[in-house]
Amino acid sequence: MEAPCSNLLHIQDSVTHDPVHAHPLLQDMDSYRKMYNESIKDGNAFWKRMAEELLTWFRPFERVCNVDLSDEDCAIPEDGCVSWFEGGRLNACYNAVDRHVINGRGKKVALLHEANEVGVCRKVTFETLLKCVSQVANALLSMSVRKGEVVTIYMPMIPETVYCMLGCARIGAVANLVFSGFSSSALATRLQSTRSRVLLTADRLNRGNRLVELMPVVKDALLVCPHVEYCVVYQNSDQSVPRDGLEIADQLTCQSHSSALSDLSNSMAGIVQNFHHLIFYDFTEWMGKERMYCPCEWMDSEDPLFVLYTSGSTGKPKGMIHTTGGYLVYASLTHKYLFKVREDDVYACMTDLGWITGHTYVVWGPLLNGTTTCMFESTPLYPNPCRYWDFVQRYKVNIFYTAPTAIRALMKYGESEVSKYDLSTLRVLGTVGEPISPSAWEWYYRVVGKGKCSIVDSYWMTESGGILLAPIPGVTPMKPGSCCLPFFGIKPALIDPNTGDELTSKGIKGVMCVSKPWPSMARGMHGDYKRFVCTYFEPYRRHFFTGDGAYLDKDGYFWITGRLDDVINVSGHRLSTAEIEASLASHGTCTDVAVIGIPHDIKGQSICAFCVPKRGYEFQENLTFELCQHVRRTIASMAMPDKLYLVPALPKTRSGKVMRRLLRKIAAFEFDSLGDISTLAEAEVIDQIISVVRRQGGHK
Ligand code: PRX
């Protein structure tokens, strides 16, 4: 029963006591504290109970963690090597799908998919999901995909993508999702570094007004990936054959094993380029011919479940590895408590599957808990800025989870666009990906949630696998803009960056770290364990380094202040300035480049590039445009600089280090507060850059 306590609702001292809907599992802050203390003081008992309650194990685990969690002061091993639920065997897909069918919930909707066009909807029950996933699993087996093999999935927000993720898990293959907005080079790098033999993809990406043909992108990637043996294409367009099929066949020696793609194989006849041997399948036929049941492969708790590439502070993306048991326990537990899920809830996390939020909170968390999870193929602004609200009304959504950038974009259109819709089903509103400003928070709370919903500002990252800090809805008093308190088992530590010591007093800023192992922490970086240790465990001994700064207020609430490294956050997308710089440099027309993030009202940060053209290219017409397009082609359109300045030189120290601090000030038009420039090698560069920036006008 919901507690009808809306009369208690008030915002005081910027603390909001949630309240209209009680939490089904936790009564109040005392119960949170009790459970939190247990999770920290006796992690062994806590996680044993959680793992047994939340998952079905084929064989029980023998040990909770390689680190003794009954010791309150236990820390993360220096080499970052942790293992959870050792000896246990289980299957992720069985837990997310089969057991709900076995328990008589087969007719319940598991996936609710809304396509790009309003109201075009597909509902997939757990029963159907089991059949489809089994077919995909069998089809993968027929290609001899085996346990531990990485399968790359480059697909849009459609149910088939989930079939592929779960199908991989069913047979013990490791899914490697590549966000479908990435370019052919980004796809190729990920195919190459995982040595994938199998690529599962689609012919088209439908995103608002943009209908992107994926086949040309796939073709370009395949041309440099001769190790790919199979390419399975889902027809996400009206066409029966990928438009670019013929073109692909011109360049690759391949066969087609499906009638839908027969043009492809026909056009192949006589082509002997001896490039490589590649077989194309039409996705629907490929899975359609398979049996609708596939037995599960029982995996070790520490067997990898998926690899997901994310940006780091160097130019090379990092393939984070997540394993089975610990990841699933944490995904299920966080989803259950932080979204206050009930049996008949409709839960909608609006993120793409290509990001960690899509993995943990569109697929694994909700499906493990038997929740109806929504998938949204379009954008919040298509065909108009009411799309989200129409979605909530149409499907009677109870829990809605999105990014602050979307909230900021929608705020612009005013309250009237929201109030046209009945949003009374909403109970919990989540946000993720970047700090949410108090004004965006307040708008979300008051206009969308009508002051009756909890705002779950969830702080976490690809590496953490699940949410680290967030208020528990209906329990934790909220503060607009703060991700509040740690989740069970998470022991945050603020570190002084100068001394490396833990800061223990309140009201201070420091480096955000975690000092105890938690079940869903990443287990490694694909092909580079050394970099894994060096990035996360070496900066602050026996702690996990998140990459963020944070402020701890007098009440013990955390406020994330942003990244401390060269990672920037553009519309909730994590991008590496070094990667964008490497792309600009590879164009070959510049001697020097520097990329920075600058504050942006809607996107959070926008990308600003400073490029020094080589002699002879200074006056090349369209160079700015060309450089931006090059970034789009080599990384993704979201990585394209919003502003690109062609400058005669970059401000550097005498040791040759680019002074980004100065570039940030100049890009923000703060010419009068540049601070100390005495370490600059050539001080006159500053005036030259300022004059270019003035001439070209401010940033977008
Ligand atoms: O800087 C933090 C920011 O997003 C980074 C992680 O990005 P990614 O791995 O792409 O995962 C995003 C979704 C989990 C973090 O290091 N970030 C994420 N959530 C928040 C946040 N910053 C402030 N508040 C948040 N709630």
XYZ file of C-alpha atoms and ligand atoms in Angstrom:
726
model
C 0.000 0.000 0.000
C 1.206 3.471 -0.775
C 1.417 5.794 2.170
C -0.804 8.785 1.348
C 1.539 11.298 2.907
C 1.654 14.021 0.293
C 0.869 16.501 3.034
C 4.359 15.865 4.361
C 5.894 17.033 1.144
C 8.045 20.067 1.497
C 11.265 21.523 0.230
C 13.221 22.953 3.093
C 16.806 24.072 3.294
C 17.100 22.616 -0.145
C 16.397 19.151 1.225
C 13.404 17.410 -0.214
C 11.776 14.766 1.888
C 10.269 12.477 -0.602
C 7.402 11.326 -0.012
C 4.376 10.300 -1.476
C 5.178 6.689 -2.021
C 6.762 4.530 0.638
C 9.517 2.115 -0.298
C 8.333 -1.496 -0.386
C 11.604 -2.804 1.054
C 12.926 -0.081 3.331
C 10.891 1.798 5.880
C 13.029 4.803 6.634
C 16.529 6.179 6.976
C 17.143 4.012 10.017
C 16.491 0.895 7.985
C 18.788 2.214 5.243
C 21.549 2.910 7.781
C 21.136 -0.498 9.398
C 21.371 -2.297 6.093
C 24.208 -0.073 4.881
C 26.195 -0.684 8.062
C 25.766 -4.401 7.737
C 26.916 -4.256 4.096
C 30.097 -2.465 5.178
C 30.792 -4.200 8.472
C 30.011 -7.722 7.382
C 30.045 -7.725 3.611
C 30.467 -11.494 3.532
C 27.138 -12.161 5.198
C 25.392 -9.310 3.392
C 26.433 -10.270 -0.126
C 25.913 -13.976 0.519
C 22.323 -13.271 1.464
C 21.777 -10.934 -1.491
C 23.326 -13.298 -4.027
C 21.215 -16.191 -2.783
C 18.034 -14.162 -2.699
C 18.407 -12.435 -6.030
C 19.804 -15.065 -8.372
C 19.268 -18.695 -9.197
C 22.565 -20.554 -9.006
C 23.139 -23.813 -10.821
C 25.889 -24.557 -8.344
C 26.216 -22.571 -5.099
C 29.278 -20.391 -4.625
C 31.902 -21.331 -2.046
C 33.320 -17.963 -1.161
C 31.785 -14.494 -1.390
C 34.918 -12.559 -2.297
C 38.670 -13.091 -2.437
C 38.950 -10.126 -0.059
C 37.656 -10.833 3.444
C 34.672 -8.498 3.705
C 34.005 -9.355 7.340
C 36.956 -7.094 8.054
C 35.493 -3.601 8.088
C 38.802 -2.086 7.056
C 39.421 -4.362 4.106
C 40.611 -2.555 1.007
C 40.866 -3.155 -2.707
C 43.920 -5.249 -3.653
C 46.709 -3.207 -5.231
C 46.502 -5.124 -8.476
C 42.724 -4.566 -8.638
C 42.214 -8.314 -8.831
C 38.940 -9.256 -7.178
C 36.724 -12.270 -7.581
C 33.186 -12.684 -6.380
C 31.055 -15.717 -5.641
C 33.873 -18.096 -6.500
C 32.898 -21.620 -7.326
C 29.344 -20.571 -8.150
C 27.893 -21.467 -11.521
C 24.971 -19.730 -13.152
C 23.664 -18.416 -16.431
C 22.788 -14.761 -16.891
C 20.111 -15.397 -19.504
C 18.479 -18.096 -17.396
C 18.203 -15.607 -14.545
C 16.871 -12.816 -16.743
C 14.396 -14.875 -18.750
C 13.881 -18.607 -18.106
C 13.133 -18.475 -14.427
C 10.322 -15.968 -14.926
C 8.748 -18.285 -17.489
C 9.208 -21.264 -15.189
C 7.593 -19.275 -12.371
C 4.462 -18.733 -14.428
C 5.177 -15.187 -15.576
C 5.786 -16.097 -19.216
C 2.864 -13.996 -20.446
C 4.163 -10.847 -18.792
C 5.643 -8.240 -21.130
C 9.408 -8.238 -20.793
C 10.316 -5.722 -23.497
C 8.166 -2.840 -24.578
C 9.700 -1.253 -27.642
C 8.619 2.017 -29.173
C 10.053 2.590 -32.633
C 11.125 5.893 -34.109
C 7.566 6.679 -35.174
C 5.135 7.588 -32.408
C 3.008 4.700 -31.193
C 4.699 2.037 -33.329
C 5.155 -0.471 -30.588
C 6.266 -4.077 -30.112
C 5.650 -5.969 -26.903
C 7.726 -9.067 -26.238
C 6.634 -11.357 -23.414
C 9.116 -13.348 -21.346
C 7.859 -16.489 -23.122
C 8.549 -15.019 -26.570
C 11.826 -13.581 -25.377
C 12.946 -17.050 -24.325
C 12.132 -18.413 -27.787
C 13.819 -15.586 -29.681
C 16.895 -15.605 -27.505
C 17.169 -19.376 -27.888
C 16.968 -19.039 -31.651
C 19.747 -16.455 -31.693
C 21.807 -18.625 -29.341
C 21.316 -21.663 -31.592
C 22.188 -19.614 -34.664
C 25.397 -18.457 -32.981
C 26.195 -22.047 -32.080
C 25.701 -23.041 -35.704
C 28.535 -20.628 -36.516
C 30.616 -22.476 -33.923
C 30.581 -19.540 -31.537
C 31.847 -20.958 -28.289
C 32.068 -20.029 -24.638
C 34.388 -17.074 -24.088
C 34.337 -15.891 -27.702
C 33.629 -12.186 -28.229
C 30.709 -11.384 -30.540
C 30.395 -7.786 -31.706
C 26.921 -6.250 -31.818
C 26.473 -3.012 -33.768
C 22.730 -2.564 -33.653
C 20.080 0.060 -32.940
C 17.571 0.212 -30.070
C 15.440 -2.715 -31.142
C 14.401 -5.930 -29.363
C 16.698 -7.954 -31.644
C 19.682 -6.277 -30.002
C 18.518 -7.616 -26.649
C 18.054 -11.073 -28.201
C 21.690 -10.869 -29.258
C 22.950 -9.766 -25.833
C 20.986 -12.474 -24.064
C 21.735 -15.030 -26.787
C 25.453 -14.505 -26.250
C 25.038 -14.882 -22.503
C 23.030 -18.052 -22.995
C 25.905 -19.851 -24.682
C 28.660 -18.117 -22.730
C 29.812 -15.834 -25.537
C 30.956 -12.350 -24.567
C 28.839 -9.558 -26.040
C 30.688 -6.501 -27.279
C 28.143 -3.789 -28.015
C 29.258 -0.894 -30.145
C 27.015 2.174 -30.003
C 25.334 2.413 -33.405
C 26.239 6.101 -33.734
C 29.931 5.225 -33.912
C 31.871 5.553 -37.159
C 33.397 2.757 -39.229
C 36.851 3.355 -37.720
C 35.483 3.111 -34.190
C 33.647 -0.102 -35.141
C 36.748 -1.485 -36.864
C 38.953 -0.781 -33.833
C 36.536 -2.628 -31.580
C 36.222 -5.552 -34.003
C 39.992 -5.736 -34.298
C 40.903 -5.502 -30.667
C 38.412 -8.217 -29.731
C 39.284 -10.299 -32.828
C 35.559 -10.839 -33.396
C 34.632 -13.436 -36.021
C 30.975 -12.532 -35.877
C 29.358 -9.145 -36.393
C 25.642 -8.740 -35.718
C 24.269 -5.562 -37.202
C 21.349 -3.830 -38.925
C 20.945 -2.021 -42.195
C 19.551 1.165 -40.745
C 19.469 3.382 -37.716
C 16.248 5.360 -37.293
C 16.769 8.325 -34.996
C 14.290 11.145 -35.327
C 14.623 12.828 -38.692
C 17.910 11.069 -39.311
C 17.684 7.716 -41.037
C 21.255 6.515 -41.134
C 22.254 3.735 -43.520
C 24.582 1.513 -41.537
C 25.746 -0.698 -44.392
C 28.312 1.755 -45.770
C 29.729 2.103 -42.265
C 29.837 -1.659 -41.788
C 31.429 -2.123 -45.193
C 34.242 0.299 -44.426
C 34.903 -1.446 -41.149
C 34.887 -4.912 -42.716
C 37.401 -3.852 -45.321
C 39.999 -3.566 -42.600
C 38.798 -6.547 -40.554
C 39.608 -9.666 -42.569
C 39.162 -11.801 -39.448
C 35.377 -11.272 -39.496
C 33.793 -14.418 -40.903
C 30.091 -13.738 -40.469
C 28.024 -10.600 -40.785
C 24.352 -10.904 -39.855
C 22.181 -7.984 -40.959
C 18.796 -7.150 -39.447
C 16.538 -5.328 -41.898
C 15.510 -2.335 -39.859
C 14.261 -0.533 -42.929
C 11.524 -1.280 -45.422
C 14.020 -2.496 -47.961
C 14.411 -6.223 -48.431
C 18.073 -5.996 -49.307
C 20.542 -3.590 -47.785
C 20.927 -0.837 -50.316
C 24.636 -0.994 -50.153
C 24.793 -4.746 -50.423
C 25.949 -4.671 -54.013
C 28.640 -2.227 -53.214
C 29.887 -4.411 -50.407
C 29.986 -7.396 -52.695
C 32.113 -5.411 -55.096
C 34.771 -5.106 -52.505
C 34.657 -8.198 -50.405
C 34.745 -11.799 -51.403
C 31.663 -13.016 -49.668
C 28.688 -15.298 -49.900
C 25.158 -14.734 -48.844
C 23.288 -17.462 -47.002
C 19.845 -16.047 -47.286
C 17.340 -15.309 -49.954
C 16.815 -11.767 -48.708
C 20.449 -11.132 -49.368
C 20.626 -13.236 -52.506
C 21.382 -10.208 -54.655
C 24.498 -9.954 -52.696
C 25.663 -13.449 -53.484
C 24.538 -13.182 -57.124
C 26.553 -10.099 -57.609
C 29.417 -11.957 -56.080
C 29.619 -14.427 -58.911
C 32.878 -14.097 -60.715
C 34.410 -11.652 -58.285
C 37.791 -12.908 -57.296
C 39.434 -10.299 -55.218
C 40.771 -12.766 -52.775
C 40.235 -10.190 -50.083
C 38.688 -12.397 -47.507
C 35.980 -14.878 -47.005
C 32.868 -13.456 -45.449
C 29.376 -14.836 -45.151
C 26.357 -12.568 -44.917
C 23.044 -13.588 -43.392
C 19.701 -11.897 -43.145
C 19.049 -11.715 -39.387
C 15.404 -12.799 -39.484
C 16.116 -15.829 -41.639
C 19.282 -16.615 -39.711
C 17.461 -16.933 -36.395
C 14.145 -17.996 -37.918
C 15.422 -21.387 -39.045
C 16.596 -22.313 -35.559
C 14.949 -24.337 -32.819
C 13.124 -22.307 -30.170
C 14.924 -23.778 -27.252
C 18.598 -23.731 -26.488
C 20.031 -25.128 -23.267
C 22.058 -22.742 -21.126
C 25.792 -22.967 -20.715
C 26.505 -22.907 -16.982
C 29.121 -20.274 -16.447
C 31.580 -19.696 -13.698
C 30.706 -16.647 -11.641
C 33.894 -14.953 -12.815
C 33.465 -15.777 -16.523
C 33.137 -12.581 -18.589
C 29.588 -11.530 -19.460
C 30.381 -8.589 -21.708
C 33.046 -6.166 -22.786
C 32.170 -2.517 -23.295
C 34.483 0.115 -24.685
C 34.608 3.511 -23.081
C 36.745 6.622 -23.404
C 39.766 7.141 -21.249
C 42.256 9.913 -20.896
C 44.406 8.626 -23.718
C 43.367 8.330 -27.345
C 42.702 4.600 -27.102
C 39.267 3.458 -25.886
C 39.255 0.951 -23.059
C 37.352 -2.329 -23.321
C 36.033 -2.807 -19.804
C 35.330 -6.409 -18.866
C 32.416 -7.296 -16.625
C 31.948 -10.784 -15.278
C 28.826 -12.768 -14.521
C 27.916 -13.391 -10.855
C 28.940 -10.142 -9.183
C 27.668 -7.939 -11.986
C 24.252 -9.607 -11.978
C 23.819 -9.485 -8.204
C 24.646 -5.787 -8.140
C 22.528 -4.943 -11.203
C 19.532 -6.680 -9.699
C 19.939 -5.231 -6.199
C 20.504 -1.621 -7.269
C 17.619 -1.775 -9.723
C 15.287 -3.180 -7.113
C 16.078 -0.677 -4.360
C 16.877 2.464 -6.297
C 13.891 2.327 -8.617
C 11.462 0.957 -6.054
C 10.183 -1.558 -8.525
C 6.864 -3.321 -8.065
C 5.429 -6.290 -9.914
C 3.208 -4.444 -12.367
C 5.408 -1.442 -12.937
C 6.345 -0.165 -16.351
C 9.937 0.936 -16.159
C 11.522 3.140 -18.820
C 15.212 3.878 -18.999
C 15.635 5.994 -22.123
C 19.304 5.239 -22.767
C 20.825 3.446 -25.733
C 21.972 -0.136 -25.240
C 25.425 0.838 -26.486
C 26.247 2.465 -23.151
C 26.643 0.934 -19.703
C 23.309 2.388 -18.539
C 21.640 0.481 -21.358
C 23.356 -2.728 -20.279
C 22.650 -2.521 -16.564
C 19.397 -0.589 -16.398
C 17.606 -1.290 -19.695
C 18.481 -4.976 -19.902
C 20.080 -6.814 -16.987
C 18.717 -5.112 -13.852
C 15.059 -4.969 -14.902
C 14.956 -8.365 -16.612
C 16.613 -10.088 -13.650
C 13.881 -8.587 -11.488
C 11.165 -9.641 -13.944
C 10.264 -6.015 -14.715
C 8.676 -4.758 -17.924
C 11.457 -2.678 -19.421
C 10.955 -0.125 -22.206
C 13.212 0.447 -25.174
C 13.021 3.731 -27.006
C 14.395 3.944 -30.529
C 13.822 7.650 -31.133
C 14.925 10.933 -29.583
C 13.204 13.173 -27.002
C 12.627 15.878 -29.625
C 11.105 13.791 -32.406
C 8.603 14.601 -33.827
C 8.233 17.261 -31.133
C 9.484 17.961 -27.621
C 6.480 16.154 -26.100
C 7.759 12.760 -27.157
C 8.820 11.621 -23.675
C 5.603 12.799 -22.061
C 3.492 11.134 -24.719
C 5.509 7.980 -24.077
C 4.888 8.121 -20.317
C 1.157 8.715 -20.804
C 0.752 6.117 -23.550
C 2.457 3.285 -21.658
C 1.558 4.406 -18.123
C 5.178 4.516 -17.139
C 5.886 4.379 -13.396
C 9.642 4.780 -13.364
C 11.405 7.045 -15.805
C 15.195 7.322 -16.085
C 17.020 9.757 -18.355
C 20.017 12.100 -18.573
C 20.230 15.734 -17.399
C 21.035 16.833 -20.954
C 17.597 15.647 -22.099
C 15.955 17.432 -19.179
C 17.771 20.664 -20.005
C 16.801 20.377 -23.672
C 13.125 19.839 -22.769
C 13.007 22.590 -20.136
C 13.506 25.090 -22.939
C 10.078 24.317 -24.338
C 8.307 25.293 -21.151
C 5.928 23.682 -18.714
C 2.913 23.808 -21.001
C 4.389 21.067 -23.211
C 4.528 18.766 -20.209
C 1.205 19.647 -18.656
C -0.709 18.548 -21.761
C -0.045 14.953 -20.701
C -1.211 12.739 -17.889
C 1.958 11.805 -16.029
C 0.179 10.696 -12.874
C 1.530 7.137 -13.114
C 5.082 8.329 -12.434
C 6.620 7.528 -9.041
C 10.363 7.599 -9.536
C 12.413 9.860 -11.818
C 16.033 8.905 -12.364
C 18.903 10.872 -13.800
C 22.363 9.714 -14.831
C 25.484 10.593 -16.731
C 26.488 14.027 -15.485
C 25.810 16.380 -12.634
C 22.280 17.754 -12.659
C 22.016 21.437 -11.798
C 19.623 22.363 -8.982
C 17.434 24.245 -11.503
C 17.103 21.230 -13.834
C 16.498 19.039 -10.784
C 13.787 21.342 -9.545
C 12.097 21.408 -12.980
C 12.178 17.609 -13.207
C 10.807 17.338 -9.680
C 8.090 19.963 -9.905
C 7.015 20.003 -13.560
C 7.474 16.358 -14.544
C 7.036 14.724 -11.141
C 4.414 17.234 -9.894
C 6.284 17.236 -6.590
C 5.185 13.653 -5.959
C 8.122 11.657 -7.284
C 11.550 10.939 -5.930
C 14.480 12.083 -8.025
C 17.163 9.426 -8.121
C 20.347 11.215 -9.102
C 22.491 8.162 -9.760
C 26.244 8.500 -9.906
C 28.336 5.753 -11.455
C 30.357 4.823 -14.526
C 31.102 2.095 -17.075
C 33.776 0.690 -14.790
C 31.516 0.408 -11.740
C 28.923 -1.721 -13.554
C 26.129 -0.295 -11.403
C 25.101 2.774 -9.404
C 27.539 3.774 -6.646
C 25.747 6.698 -5.036
C 22.093 7.753 -5.155
C 19.199 8.506 -2.844
C 16.868 5.622 -2.104
C 13.450 6.814 -3.276
C 10.950 7.373 -0.535
C 13.685 6.979 2.066
C 16.649 9.338 1.580
C 15.897 13.040 1.954
C 17.018 14.516 -1.353
C 19.109 17.576 -2.089
C 18.768 19.009 -5.595
C 22.072 18.485 -7.408
C 23.532 15.941 -4.994
C 23.792 12.219 -5.662
C 23.377 11.938 -1.901
C 24.612 8.766 -0.220
C 26.373 5.506 -1.082
C 24.494 2.370 -2.040
C 24.873 -0.795 0.038
C 28.422 -2.121 0.078
C 29.940 1.043 -1.382
C 32.465 2.735 0.848
C 33.315 6.062 -0.768
C 36.546 7.818 0.093
C 37.485 11.403 -0.664
C 41.219 11.671 -1.184
C 43.481 14.671 -0.999
C 45.139 14.731 -4.443
C 48.316 16.257 -3.034
C 48.986 13.900 -0.163
C 47.026 10.841 -1.271
C 45.458 10.718 2.207
C 41.816 10.136 2.855
C 39.980 13.297 3.890
C 37.829 12.593 6.878
C 36.234 15.914 7.752
C 33.030 17.211 6.181
C 32.631 20.273 3.992
C 35.607 19.482 1.763
C 36.468 18.722 -1.844
C 38.619 15.824 -2.942
C 39.127 13.001 -5.401
C 36.286 10.524 -5.467
C 37.438 6.961 -4.799
C 35.945 3.738 -3.504
C 37.816 1.873 -0.830
C 36.167 -1.544 -0.673
C 35.536 -4.037 -3.468
C 31.947 -4.258 -4.713
C 30.513 -7.081 -6.809
C 30.095 -5.334 -10.175
C 33.427 -3.580 -10.421
C 35.150 -4.116 -13.772
C 37.570 -7.020 -13.750
C 39.943 -5.790 -16.402
C 40.517 -4.045 -19.676
C 40.426 -6.159 -22.805
C 43.973 -7.050 -23.759
C 45.594 -4.600 -21.357
C 45.553 -5.537 -17.673
C 48.515 -3.278 -16.988
C 46.616 -0.216 -18.150
C 43.655 -1.321 -16.013
C 45.785 -1.390 -12.858
C 47.608 1.769 -13.780
C 44.396 3.744 -14.470
C 42.246 2.726 -11.545
C 44.360 1.302 -8.739
C 47.738 2.989 -8.905
C 46.740 6.654 -8.490
C 45.528 6.089 -4.902
C 46.834 2.922 -3.293
C 44.254 0.311 -2.330
C 41.419 2.462 -3.690
C 39.473 2.479 -6.921
C 39.884 5.857 -8.635
C 36.663 7.013 -10.309
C 38.182 9.869 -12.338
C 35.863 12.408 -10.680
C 36.163 15.113 -8.086
C 33.537 15.451 -5.360
C 32.467 17.619 -2.474
C 31.259 16.169 0.806
C 28.864 18.502 2.601
C 28.201 18.894 6.292
C 25.426 16.277 6.200
C 27.669 13.682 4.583
C 26.056 14.142 1.157
C 28.203 13.856 -1.974
C 28.235 16.379 -4.824
C 30.116 15.337 -7.955
C 32.149 18.206 -9.343
C 33.169 16.562 -12.633
C 36.030 14.695 -14.272
C 39.574 15.300 -13.203
C 41.138 13.792 -16.313
C 40.913 14.562 -20.017
C 37.514 12.976 -20.309
C 34.648 15.292 -21.197
C 30.936 14.788 -20.953
C 28.937 15.972 -23.949
C 25.183 15.417 -23.710
C 25.858 12.611 -21.261
C 28.317 10.948 -23.688
C 31.729 10.290 -22.331
C 34.424 11.384 -24.764
C 38.168 11.597 -24.599
C 39.791 14.863 -25.655
C 42.916 12.855 -26.528
C 40.915 10.654 -28.893
C 39.455 13.682 -30.676
C 42.915 15.237 -30.856
C 44.318 12.036 -32.375
C 41.548 12.112 -34.969
C 42.226 15.766 -35.890
C 45.969 15.082 -36.092
C 45.369 12.107 -38.403
C 43.821 14.457 -40.975
C 47.390 15.406 -41.818
C 46.819 19.128 -42.315
C 47.755 20.357 -38.827
C 50.978 20.422 -36.874
C 49.372 20.788 -33.480
C 45.912 20.319 -32.027
C 44.282 20.720 -28.619
C 40.738 19.842 -27.612
C 38.946 21.078 -24.512
C 35.454 20.895 -23.074
C 33.685 24.134 -22.264
C 30.436 24.610 -20.333
C 27.290 24.437 -22.444
C 23.706 25.143 -21.354
C 22.106 22.075 -22.886
C 24.922 19.641 -23.558
C 26.680 20.144 -20.242
C 29.947 20.512 -22.099
C 30.686 21.290 -25.714
C 33.795 20.451 -27.685
C 36.171 23.181 -28.676
C 39.259 22.494 -30.806
C 42.308 24.624 -31.498
C 44.240 23.526 -34.583
C 47.488 24.848 -35.996
C 47.444 24.299 -39.784
C 50.635 23.165 -41.512
C 52.267 25.686 -43.769
C 50.323 25.839 -46.985
C 47.039 24.778 -45.396
C 46.377 27.995 -43.455
C 44.139 29.425 -46.100
C 42.660 26.234 -47.436
C 39.027 26.852 -47.983
C 36.776 24.687 -45.855
C 39.600 23.367 -43.666
C 37.513 23.863 -40.532
C 34.595 21.979 -42.050
C 36.890 19.242 -43.367
C 38.493 18.718 -39.972
C 35.096 18.445 -38.263
C 33.878 15.958 -40.857
C 37.037 13.948 -40.358
C 36.235 13.596 -36.653
C 32.722 12.507 -37.539
C 34.071 9.895 -39.930
C 36.730 8.566 -37.596
C 34.867 8.632 -34.268
C 31.207 9.693 -34.370
C 29.101 12.761 -35.034
C 28.734 13.343 -31.291
C 32.537 13.859 -31.132
C 32.537 16.657 -33.728
C 33.865 19.946 -32.346
C 31.165 22.594 -31.875
C 33.814 25.205 -32.386
C 37.090 24.788 -34.224
C 39.626 27.617 -34.272
C 42.543 27.698 -36.699
C 45.332 29.381 -34.761
C 48.993 30.139 -35.540
C 50.273 28.300 -32.440
C 49.158 26.751 -29.142
C 50.064 28.176 -25.741
C 52.773 25.915 -24.361
C 55.002 25.807 -21.334
C 58.756 25.823 -21.856
C 58.701 22.069 -21.498
C 56.233 21.908 -24.381
C 53.035 21.116 -22.470
C 49.870 22.696 -23.856
C 48.308 24.992 -21.268
C 44.702 23.894 -21.571
C 43.712 26.031 -18.641
C 44.380 29.105 -20.798
C 42.522 27.654 -23.769
C 39.512 27.023 -21.556
C 39.492 30.611 -20.386
C 39.887 31.986 -23.903
C 37.201 29.710 -25.332
C 34.846 30.933 -22.617
C 35.684 34.556 -23.546
C 37.209 35.131 -20.119
C 40.139 37.072 -21.513
C 40.593 39.189 -18.409
C 41.063 36.345 -15.974
C 43.750 34.258 -17.619
C 45.788 34.133 -14.421
C 49.477 33.410 -14.379
C 50.997 33.179 -17.864
C 54.614 33.500 -16.813
C 55.386 29.871 -17.624
C 54.408 30.321 -21.268
C 57.165 29.772 -23.791
C 55.828 32.437 -26.164
C 53.480 34.895 -24.490
C 52.440 36.611 -27.747
C 50.597 33.445 -28.808
C 47.847 34.333 -26.362
C 46.965 37.588 -28.112
C 46.952 35.845 -31.467
C 44.567 33.164 -30.219
C 42.335 35.728 -28.526
C 42.053 37.682 -31.732
C 41.014 34.531 -33.688
C 38.423 33.659 -31.051
C 37.068 37.196 -30.991
C 36.806 37.221 -34.769
C 34.999 33.905 -34.979
C 32.612 34.727 -32.164
C 31.823 32.778 -29.007
C 31.019 29.130 -28.717
C 27.695 27.634 -29.619
O 31.897 11.982 -14.512
C 30.970 11.039 -14.082
C 29.712 11.174 -14.926
O 29.844 10.236 -15.979
C 31.074 9.520 -15.850
C 30.908 8.090 -16.297
O 30.570 8.051 -17.648
P 30.164 6.674 -18.314
O 31.193 5.653 -18.006
O 29.891 6.945 -19.748
O 28.861 6.248 -17.591
C 27.737 7.099 -17.624
C 26.549 6.424 -17.031
C 26.763 5.723 -15.765
C 31.428 9.641 -14.399
O 32.795 9.423 -14.159
N 28.493 10.891 -14.148
C 27.710 9.798 -14.234
N 26.629 9.932 -13.453
C 26.740 11.120 -12.817
C 27.935 11.728 -13.254
N 28.331 12.923 -12.781
C 27.554 13.525 -11.854
N 26.395 13.002 -11.393
C 25.943 11.812 -11.853
N 24.779 11.343 -11.412
